[in-house]
mmCIF file of C-alpha atoms in Angstrom:
data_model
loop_
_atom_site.group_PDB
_atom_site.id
_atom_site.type_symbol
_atom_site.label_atom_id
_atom_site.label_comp_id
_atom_site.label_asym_id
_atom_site.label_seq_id
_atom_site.Cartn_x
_atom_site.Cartn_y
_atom_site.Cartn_z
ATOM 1 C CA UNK A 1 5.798 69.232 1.637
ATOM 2 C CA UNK A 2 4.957 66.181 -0.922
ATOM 3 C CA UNK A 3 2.360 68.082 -2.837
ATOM 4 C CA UNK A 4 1.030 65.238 -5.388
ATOM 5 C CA UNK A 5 -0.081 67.354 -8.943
ATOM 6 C CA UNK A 6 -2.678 65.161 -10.232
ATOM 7 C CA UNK A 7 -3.901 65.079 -13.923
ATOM 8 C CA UNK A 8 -7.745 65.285 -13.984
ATOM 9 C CA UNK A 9 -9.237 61.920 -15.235
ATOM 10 C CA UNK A 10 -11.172 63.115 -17.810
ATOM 11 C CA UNK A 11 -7.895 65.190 -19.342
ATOM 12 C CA UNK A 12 -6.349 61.886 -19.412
ATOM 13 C CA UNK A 13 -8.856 60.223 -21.316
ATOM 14 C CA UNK A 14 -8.287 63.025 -23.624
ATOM 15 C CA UNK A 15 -4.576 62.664 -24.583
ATOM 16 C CA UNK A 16 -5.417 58.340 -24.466
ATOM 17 C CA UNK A 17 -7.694 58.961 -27.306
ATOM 18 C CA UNK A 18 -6.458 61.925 -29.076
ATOM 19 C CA UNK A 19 -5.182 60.685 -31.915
ATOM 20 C CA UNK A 20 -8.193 58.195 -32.300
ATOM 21 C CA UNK A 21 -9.168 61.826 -33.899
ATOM 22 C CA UNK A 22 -7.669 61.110 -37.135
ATOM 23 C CA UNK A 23 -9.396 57.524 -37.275
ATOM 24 C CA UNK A 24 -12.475 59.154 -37.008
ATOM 25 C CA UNK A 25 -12.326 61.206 -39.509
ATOM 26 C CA UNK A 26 -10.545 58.823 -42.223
ATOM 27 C CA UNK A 27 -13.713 56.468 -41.330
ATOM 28 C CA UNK A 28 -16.356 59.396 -41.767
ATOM 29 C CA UNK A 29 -15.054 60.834 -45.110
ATOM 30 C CA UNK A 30 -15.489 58.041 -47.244
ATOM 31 C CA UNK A 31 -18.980 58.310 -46.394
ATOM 32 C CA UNK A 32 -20.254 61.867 -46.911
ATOM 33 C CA UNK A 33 -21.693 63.933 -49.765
ATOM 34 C CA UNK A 34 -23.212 67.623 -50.487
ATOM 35 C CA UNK A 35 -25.920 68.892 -52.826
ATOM 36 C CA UNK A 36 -26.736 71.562 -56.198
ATOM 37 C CA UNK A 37 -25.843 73.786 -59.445
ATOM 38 C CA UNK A 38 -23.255 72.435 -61.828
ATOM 39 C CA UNK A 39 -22.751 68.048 -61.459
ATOM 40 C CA UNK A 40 -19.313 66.740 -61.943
ATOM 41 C CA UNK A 41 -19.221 64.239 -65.038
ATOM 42 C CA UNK A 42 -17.681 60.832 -64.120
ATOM 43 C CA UNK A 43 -14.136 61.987 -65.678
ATOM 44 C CA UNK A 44 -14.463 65.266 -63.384
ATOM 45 C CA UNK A 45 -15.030 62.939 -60.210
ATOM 46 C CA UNK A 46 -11.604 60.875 -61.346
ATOM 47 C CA UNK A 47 -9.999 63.916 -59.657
ATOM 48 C CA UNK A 48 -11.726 63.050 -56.392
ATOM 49 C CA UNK A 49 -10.513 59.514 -56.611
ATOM 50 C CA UNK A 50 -7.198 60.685 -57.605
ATOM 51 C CA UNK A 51 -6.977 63.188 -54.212
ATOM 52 C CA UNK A 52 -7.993 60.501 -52.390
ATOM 53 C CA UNK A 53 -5.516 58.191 -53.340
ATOM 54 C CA UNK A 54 -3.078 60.675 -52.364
ATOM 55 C CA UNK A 55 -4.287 61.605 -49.169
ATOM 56 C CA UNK A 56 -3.675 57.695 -48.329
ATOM 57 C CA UNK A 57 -0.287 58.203 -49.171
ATOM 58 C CA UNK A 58 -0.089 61.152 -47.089
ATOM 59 C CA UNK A 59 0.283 63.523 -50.396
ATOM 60 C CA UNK A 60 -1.951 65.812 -48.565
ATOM 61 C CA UNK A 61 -0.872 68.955 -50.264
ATOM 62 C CA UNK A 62 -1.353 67.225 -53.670
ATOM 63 C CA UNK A 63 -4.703 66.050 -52.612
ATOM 64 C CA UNK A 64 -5.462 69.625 -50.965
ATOM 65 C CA UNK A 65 -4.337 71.023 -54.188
ATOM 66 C CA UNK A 66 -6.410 68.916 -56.364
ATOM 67 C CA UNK A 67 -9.707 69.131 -54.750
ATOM 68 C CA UNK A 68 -9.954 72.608 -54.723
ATOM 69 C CA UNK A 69 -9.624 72.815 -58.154
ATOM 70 C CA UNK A 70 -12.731 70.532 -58.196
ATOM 71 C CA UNK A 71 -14.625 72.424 -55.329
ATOM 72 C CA UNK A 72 -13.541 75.518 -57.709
ATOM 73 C CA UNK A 73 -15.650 74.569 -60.245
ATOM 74 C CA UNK A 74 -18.573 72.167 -57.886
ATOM 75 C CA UNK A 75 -18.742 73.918 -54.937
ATOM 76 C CA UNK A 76 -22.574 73.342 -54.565
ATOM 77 C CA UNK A 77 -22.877 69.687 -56.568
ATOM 78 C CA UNK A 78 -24.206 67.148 -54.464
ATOM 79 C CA UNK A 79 -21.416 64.528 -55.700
ATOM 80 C CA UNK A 80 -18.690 67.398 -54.296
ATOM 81 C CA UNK A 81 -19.521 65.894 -50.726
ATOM 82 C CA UNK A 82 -16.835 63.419 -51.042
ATOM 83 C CA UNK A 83 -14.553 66.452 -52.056
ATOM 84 C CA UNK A 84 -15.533 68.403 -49.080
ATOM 85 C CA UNK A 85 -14.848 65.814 -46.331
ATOM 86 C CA UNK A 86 -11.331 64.608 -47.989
ATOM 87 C CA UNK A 87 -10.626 68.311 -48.231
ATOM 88 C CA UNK A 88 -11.262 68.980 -44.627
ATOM 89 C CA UNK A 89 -9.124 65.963 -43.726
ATOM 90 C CA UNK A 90 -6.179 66.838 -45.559
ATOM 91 C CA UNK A 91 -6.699 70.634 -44.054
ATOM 92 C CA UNK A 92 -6.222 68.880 -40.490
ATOM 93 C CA UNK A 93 -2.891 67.135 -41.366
ATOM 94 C CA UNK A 94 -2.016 70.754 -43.129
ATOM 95 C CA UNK A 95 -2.571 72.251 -39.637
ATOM 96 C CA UNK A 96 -5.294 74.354 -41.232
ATOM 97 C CA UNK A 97 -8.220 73.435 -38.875
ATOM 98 C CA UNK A 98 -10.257 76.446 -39.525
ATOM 99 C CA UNK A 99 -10.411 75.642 -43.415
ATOM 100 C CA UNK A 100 -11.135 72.118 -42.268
ATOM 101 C CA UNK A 101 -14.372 73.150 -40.077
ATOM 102 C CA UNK A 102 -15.240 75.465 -42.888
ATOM 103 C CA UNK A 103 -15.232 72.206 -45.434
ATOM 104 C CA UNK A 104 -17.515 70.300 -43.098
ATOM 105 C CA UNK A 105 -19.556 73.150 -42.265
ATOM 106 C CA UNK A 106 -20.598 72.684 -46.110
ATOM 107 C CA UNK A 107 -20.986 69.014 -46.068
ATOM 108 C CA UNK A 108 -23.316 69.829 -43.297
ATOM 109 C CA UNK A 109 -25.690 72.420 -45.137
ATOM 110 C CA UNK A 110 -25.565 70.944 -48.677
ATOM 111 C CA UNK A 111 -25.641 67.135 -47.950
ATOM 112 C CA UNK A 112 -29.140 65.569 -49.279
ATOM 113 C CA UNK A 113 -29.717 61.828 -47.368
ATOM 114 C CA UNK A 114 -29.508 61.228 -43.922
ATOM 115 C CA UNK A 115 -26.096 59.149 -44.053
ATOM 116 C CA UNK A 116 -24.310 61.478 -45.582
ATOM 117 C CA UNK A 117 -25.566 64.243 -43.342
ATOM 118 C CA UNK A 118 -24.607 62.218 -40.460
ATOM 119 C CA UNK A 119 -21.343 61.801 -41.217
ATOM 120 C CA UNK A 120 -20.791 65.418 -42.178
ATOM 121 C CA UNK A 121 -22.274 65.770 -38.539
ATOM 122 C CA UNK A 122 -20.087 63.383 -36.842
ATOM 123 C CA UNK A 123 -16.766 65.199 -39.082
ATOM 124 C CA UNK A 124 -17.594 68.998 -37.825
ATOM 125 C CA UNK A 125 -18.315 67.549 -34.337
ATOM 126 C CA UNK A 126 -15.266 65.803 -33.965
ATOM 127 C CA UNK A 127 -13.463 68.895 -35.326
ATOM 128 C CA UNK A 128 -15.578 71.287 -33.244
ATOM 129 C CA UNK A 129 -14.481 68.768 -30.051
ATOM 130 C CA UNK A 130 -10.406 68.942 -30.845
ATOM 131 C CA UNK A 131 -11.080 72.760 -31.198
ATOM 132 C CA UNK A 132 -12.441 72.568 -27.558
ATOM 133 C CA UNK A 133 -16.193 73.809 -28.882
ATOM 134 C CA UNK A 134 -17.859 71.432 -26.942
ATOM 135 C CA UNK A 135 -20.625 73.774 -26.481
ATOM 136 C CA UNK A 136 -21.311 74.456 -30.232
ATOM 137 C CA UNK A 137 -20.162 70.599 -31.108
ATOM 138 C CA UNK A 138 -23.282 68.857 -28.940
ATOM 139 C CA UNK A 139 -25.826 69.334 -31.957
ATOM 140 C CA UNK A 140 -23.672 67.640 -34.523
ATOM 141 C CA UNK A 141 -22.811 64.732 -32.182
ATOM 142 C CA UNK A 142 -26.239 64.429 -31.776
ATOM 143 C CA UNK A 143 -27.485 64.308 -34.860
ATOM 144 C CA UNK A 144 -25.096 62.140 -36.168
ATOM 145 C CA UNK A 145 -25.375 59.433 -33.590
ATOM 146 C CA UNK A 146 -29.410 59.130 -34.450
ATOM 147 C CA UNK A 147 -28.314 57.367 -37.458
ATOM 148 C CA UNK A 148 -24.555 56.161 -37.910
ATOM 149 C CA UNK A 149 -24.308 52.269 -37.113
ATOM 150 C CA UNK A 150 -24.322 51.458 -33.317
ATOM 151 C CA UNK A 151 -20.267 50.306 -34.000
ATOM 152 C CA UNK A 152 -17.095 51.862 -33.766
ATOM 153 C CA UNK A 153 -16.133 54.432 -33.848
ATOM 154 C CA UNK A 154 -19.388 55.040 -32.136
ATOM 155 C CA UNK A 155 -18.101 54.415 -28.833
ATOM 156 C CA UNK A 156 -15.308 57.316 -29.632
ATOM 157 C CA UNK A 157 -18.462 59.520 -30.446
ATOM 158 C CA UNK A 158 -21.048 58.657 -28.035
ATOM 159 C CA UNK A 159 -17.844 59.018 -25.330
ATOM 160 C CA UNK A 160 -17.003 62.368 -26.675
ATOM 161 C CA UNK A 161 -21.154 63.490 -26.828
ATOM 162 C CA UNK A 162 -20.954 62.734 -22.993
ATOM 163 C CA UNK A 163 -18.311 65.133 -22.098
ATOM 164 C CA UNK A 164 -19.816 67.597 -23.863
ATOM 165 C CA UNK A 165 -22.903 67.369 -22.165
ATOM 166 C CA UNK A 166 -21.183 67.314 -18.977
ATOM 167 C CA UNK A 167 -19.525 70.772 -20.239
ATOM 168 C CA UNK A 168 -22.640 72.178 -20.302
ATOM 169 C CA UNK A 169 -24.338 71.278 -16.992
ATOM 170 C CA UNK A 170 -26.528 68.144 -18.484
ATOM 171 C CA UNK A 171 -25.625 65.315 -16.427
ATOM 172 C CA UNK A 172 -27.979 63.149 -16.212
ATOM 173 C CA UNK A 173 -28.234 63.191 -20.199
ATOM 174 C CA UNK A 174 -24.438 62.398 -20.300
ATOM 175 C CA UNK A 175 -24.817 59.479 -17.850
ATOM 176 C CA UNK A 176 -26.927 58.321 -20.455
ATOM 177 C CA UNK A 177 -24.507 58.742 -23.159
ATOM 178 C CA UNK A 178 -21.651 57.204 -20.387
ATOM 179 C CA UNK A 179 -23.571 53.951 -19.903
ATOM 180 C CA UNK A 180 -24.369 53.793 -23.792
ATOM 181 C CA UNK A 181 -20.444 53.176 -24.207
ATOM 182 C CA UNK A 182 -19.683 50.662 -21.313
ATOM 183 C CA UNK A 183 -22.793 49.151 -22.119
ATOM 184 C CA UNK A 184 -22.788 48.378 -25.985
ATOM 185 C CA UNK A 185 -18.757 48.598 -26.425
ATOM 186 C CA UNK A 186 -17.703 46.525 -22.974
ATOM 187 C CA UNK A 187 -14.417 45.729 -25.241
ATOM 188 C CA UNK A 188 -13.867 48.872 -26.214
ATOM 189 C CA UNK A 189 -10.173 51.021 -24.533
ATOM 190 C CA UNK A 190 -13.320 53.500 -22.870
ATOM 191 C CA UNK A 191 -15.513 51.172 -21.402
ATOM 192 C CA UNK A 192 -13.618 51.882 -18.317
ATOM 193 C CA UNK A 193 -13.469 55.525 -18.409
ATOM 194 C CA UNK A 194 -16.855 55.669 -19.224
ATOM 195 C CA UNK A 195 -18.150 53.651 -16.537
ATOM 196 C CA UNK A 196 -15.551 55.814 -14.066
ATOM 197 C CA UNK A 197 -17.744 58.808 -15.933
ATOM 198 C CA UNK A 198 -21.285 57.912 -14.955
ATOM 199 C CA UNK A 199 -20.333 56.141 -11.001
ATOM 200 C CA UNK A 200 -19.371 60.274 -10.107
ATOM 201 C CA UNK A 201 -21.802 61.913 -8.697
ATOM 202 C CA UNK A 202 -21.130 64.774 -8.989
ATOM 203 C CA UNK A 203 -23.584 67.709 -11.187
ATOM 204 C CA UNK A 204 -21.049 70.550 -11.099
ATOM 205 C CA UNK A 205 -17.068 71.617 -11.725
ATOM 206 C CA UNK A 206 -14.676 73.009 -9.637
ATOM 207 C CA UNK A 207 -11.183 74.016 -9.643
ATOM 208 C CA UNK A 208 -8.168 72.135 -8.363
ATOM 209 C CA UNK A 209 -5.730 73.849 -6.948
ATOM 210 C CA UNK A 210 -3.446 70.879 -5.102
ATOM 211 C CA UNK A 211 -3.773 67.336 -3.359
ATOM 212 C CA UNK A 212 -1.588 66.588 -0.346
ATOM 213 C CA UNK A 213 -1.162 63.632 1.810
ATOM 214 C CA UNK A 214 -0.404 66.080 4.855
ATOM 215 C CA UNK A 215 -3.543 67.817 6.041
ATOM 216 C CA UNK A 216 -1.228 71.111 6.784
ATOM 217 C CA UNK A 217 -0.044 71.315 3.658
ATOM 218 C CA UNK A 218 -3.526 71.532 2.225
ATOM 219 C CA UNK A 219 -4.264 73.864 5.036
ATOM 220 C CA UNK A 220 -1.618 76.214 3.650
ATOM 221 C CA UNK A 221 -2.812 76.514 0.645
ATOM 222 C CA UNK A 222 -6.020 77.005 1.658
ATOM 223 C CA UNK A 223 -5.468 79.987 3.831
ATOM 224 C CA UNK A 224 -2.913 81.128 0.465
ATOM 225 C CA UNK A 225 -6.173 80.794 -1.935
ATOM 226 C CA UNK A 226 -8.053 82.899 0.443
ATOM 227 C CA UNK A 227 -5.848 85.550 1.304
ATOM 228 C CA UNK A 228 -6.575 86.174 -2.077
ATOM 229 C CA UNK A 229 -9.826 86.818 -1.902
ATOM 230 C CA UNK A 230 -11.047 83.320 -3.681
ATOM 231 C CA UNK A 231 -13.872 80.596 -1.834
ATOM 232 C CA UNK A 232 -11.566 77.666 -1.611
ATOM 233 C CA UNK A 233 -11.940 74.630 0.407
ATOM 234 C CA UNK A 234 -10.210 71.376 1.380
ATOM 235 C CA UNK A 235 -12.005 67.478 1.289
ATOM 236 C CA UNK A 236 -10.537 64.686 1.698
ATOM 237 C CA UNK A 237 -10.693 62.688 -1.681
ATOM 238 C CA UNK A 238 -9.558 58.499 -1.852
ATOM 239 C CA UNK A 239 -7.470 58.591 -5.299
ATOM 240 C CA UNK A 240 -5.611 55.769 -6.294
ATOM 241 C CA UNK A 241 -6.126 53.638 -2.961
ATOM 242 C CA UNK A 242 -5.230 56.808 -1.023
ATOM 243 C CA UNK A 243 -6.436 59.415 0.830
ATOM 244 C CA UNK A 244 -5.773 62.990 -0.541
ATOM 245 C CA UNK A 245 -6.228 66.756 0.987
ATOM 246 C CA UNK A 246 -7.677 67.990 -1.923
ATOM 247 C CA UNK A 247 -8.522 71.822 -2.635
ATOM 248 C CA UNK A 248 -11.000 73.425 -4.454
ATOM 249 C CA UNK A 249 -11.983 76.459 -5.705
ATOM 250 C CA UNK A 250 -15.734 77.324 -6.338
ATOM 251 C CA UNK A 251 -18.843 75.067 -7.428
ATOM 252 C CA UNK A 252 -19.942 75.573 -11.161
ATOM 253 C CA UNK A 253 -22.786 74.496 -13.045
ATOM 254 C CA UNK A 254 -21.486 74.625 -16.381
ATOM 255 C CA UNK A 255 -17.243 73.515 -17.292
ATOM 256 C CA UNK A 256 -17.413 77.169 -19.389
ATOM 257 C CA UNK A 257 -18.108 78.946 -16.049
ATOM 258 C CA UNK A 258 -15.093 77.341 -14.453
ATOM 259 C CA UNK A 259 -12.933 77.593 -17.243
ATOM 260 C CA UNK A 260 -13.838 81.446 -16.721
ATOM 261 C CA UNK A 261 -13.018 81.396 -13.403
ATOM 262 C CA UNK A 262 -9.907 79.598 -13.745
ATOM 263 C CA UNK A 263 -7.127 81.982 -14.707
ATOM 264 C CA UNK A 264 -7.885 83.856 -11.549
ATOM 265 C CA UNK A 265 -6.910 81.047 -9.265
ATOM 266 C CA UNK A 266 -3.718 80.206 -11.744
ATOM 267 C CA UNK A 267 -2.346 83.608 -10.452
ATOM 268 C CA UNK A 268 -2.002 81.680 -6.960
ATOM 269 C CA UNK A 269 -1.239 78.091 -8.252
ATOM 270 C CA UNK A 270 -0.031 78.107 -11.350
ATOM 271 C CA UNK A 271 -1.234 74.424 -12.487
ATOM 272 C CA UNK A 272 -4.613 74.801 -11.241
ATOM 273 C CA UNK A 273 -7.320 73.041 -13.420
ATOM 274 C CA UNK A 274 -10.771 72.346 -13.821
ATOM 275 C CA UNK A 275 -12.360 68.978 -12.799
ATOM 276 C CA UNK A 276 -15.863 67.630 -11.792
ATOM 277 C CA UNK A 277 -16.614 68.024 -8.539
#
C-alpha cells in the first residue's frame, strides 16, 4: 500500500512564513503608543530607549526588566505605548506569550491616533494568529489594515486576515483579501500561495484522512472510517501532476467546526487533518 501523507497547503504556508512573525512585530513596535494619568519626563523615557537598545541586542530580559519598571510607574501615559509594544516583544522571545497579548491588549485600549492604534492592532492580531485565535484575531487585522501603508509587511497581514476569514466560513471576503496580496505584492514569497488561495473553490473544510494512488487502498480506509460510525468519502483529487484517492471526512462551514470534529477521526487515522474542501 503506498499511502502518500500529504501536508495541507495552507499548513505549509504556515511553517514558510512563521518566523516572518518576529519581523512583524519588530516593524510594528517602533510605531505604537498608549494614553493617560502620570506622563513620563524626557529622562524617564531614556529608559524606553535604553530597553530598546537592548532588545536589539537580544538583552531581552534586561529590556523586559527595565520596562516594567517604567510601565510600574506609567502604566496609563500615552508616551508608555512604546513601552507596551517593546514589552510584548521581548515577552515573545521570553516564551511568555500570554504577558505579551496582555501588553498589546493595552496598546490597543489606551492608544490615542489612528497609527498608533493600528499598529497595536496589527501586534495583538499577529499574536492572537500564532496563538491560533483566528476567530478573535479578525477584528484587529481588520482594523489595522484600514490604515497601515499598503507595503510590507502588509502582504504578511492581509495574507494572514484571509485565512482567518476562511476559518470562519467568509469566503468570498477572504478571496478578497487573497487577490489583495497577489495583486499589490506580485513580488512578494505569497503571491503564489495566495493566488493558489482564491483559484479553490471551495466554501467549506473537511477532514483528511489519507491520499492513495491505488483506488483500493482508499477503499479500505473508507470502509475503516465507516465502520466507525464516521461519513467519510473518497474523490479523486490531481495534486502535484497526479491523481490521488483522497478521503474525507465531513463538510464544515466554519475550520472551528472541523477542528471539533477532528480528534474523533484521529482515533482511526492518527495524522488526520483539516483542509478546505
Amino acid at each position: 500500500m503506498s499511502r502518500i501523507v500529504t501536508t495541507s497547503p495552507i499548513r505549509t504556508a504556515y511553517a514558510r512564513r512563521r518566523t516572518s512573525a518576529f519581523t512583524v512585530l519588530t516593524l510594528l513596535a517602533a510605531c505604537c503608543g498608549v494614553g493617560c494619568a502620570k506622563t513620563p519626563s524626557h529622562l524617564d523615557m531614556k529608559q524606553v530607549v535604553r530597553a530598546e537598545s537592548d532588545y536589539r541586542n537580544h538583552r531581552f530580559r534586561e529590556a523586559n526588566d527595565t520596562l516594567t519598571t517604567f510601565l510600574r510607574e506609567f502604566p496609563n501615559s500615552p508616551d508608555s505605548a512604546e513601552a507596551y509594544c517593546l514589552r510584548a516583544l521581548c515577552n515573545i522571545e521570553l516564551k511568555n506569550k500570554a504577558r505579551a497579548e496582555a501588553d498589546a491588549q493595552a496598546c490597543v485600549k489606551l492608544a490615542q491616533s489612528s497609527t498608533i492604534k493600528a499598529n497595536a492592532h496589527a501586534t495583538l492580531a499577529t499574536l492572537l494568529y500564532e496563538s491560533g485565535k483566528t476567530d478573535q484575531a479578525l477584528d484587529h487585522y481588520s482594523a489595522a489594515l484600514k490604515v497601515l501603508p499598503d507595503k510590507p509587511p502588509a502582504d504578511l497581514l492581509r495574507y494572514r486576515f484571509g485565512i482567518c476569514l476562511q476559518r470562519a466560513g467568509r469566503w468570498q471576503d477572504a478571496r478578497r483579501e487573497f487577490a489583495s496580496v497577489f495583486q499589490r505584492y506580485p513580488g512578494s514569497d505569497l503571491a503564489p500561495h495566495a493566488r493558489r488561495m482564491y483559484d479553490w473553490t471551495v466554501d467549506g473544510y473537511a477532514i483528511q484522512a489519507g491520499a492513495f494512488r491505488e483506488s483500493g487502498a482508499a477503499s479500505d480506509l473508507n470502509q475503516k472510517l465507516r465502520r466507525s460510525g464516521l461519513p467519510s468519502r473518497v474523490d479523486r483529487i490531481a495534486r502535484s501532476g497526479e491523481w490521488l484517492h483522497t478521503v474525507y471526512v465531513g463538510n464544515y462551514t466554519t475550520y472551528r467546526e472541523a477542528a471539533n470534529a477532528l480528534p474523533v477521526v484521529r482515533r482511526v487515522v492518527k495524522d488526520a487533518f483539516v483542509m478546505p474542501q
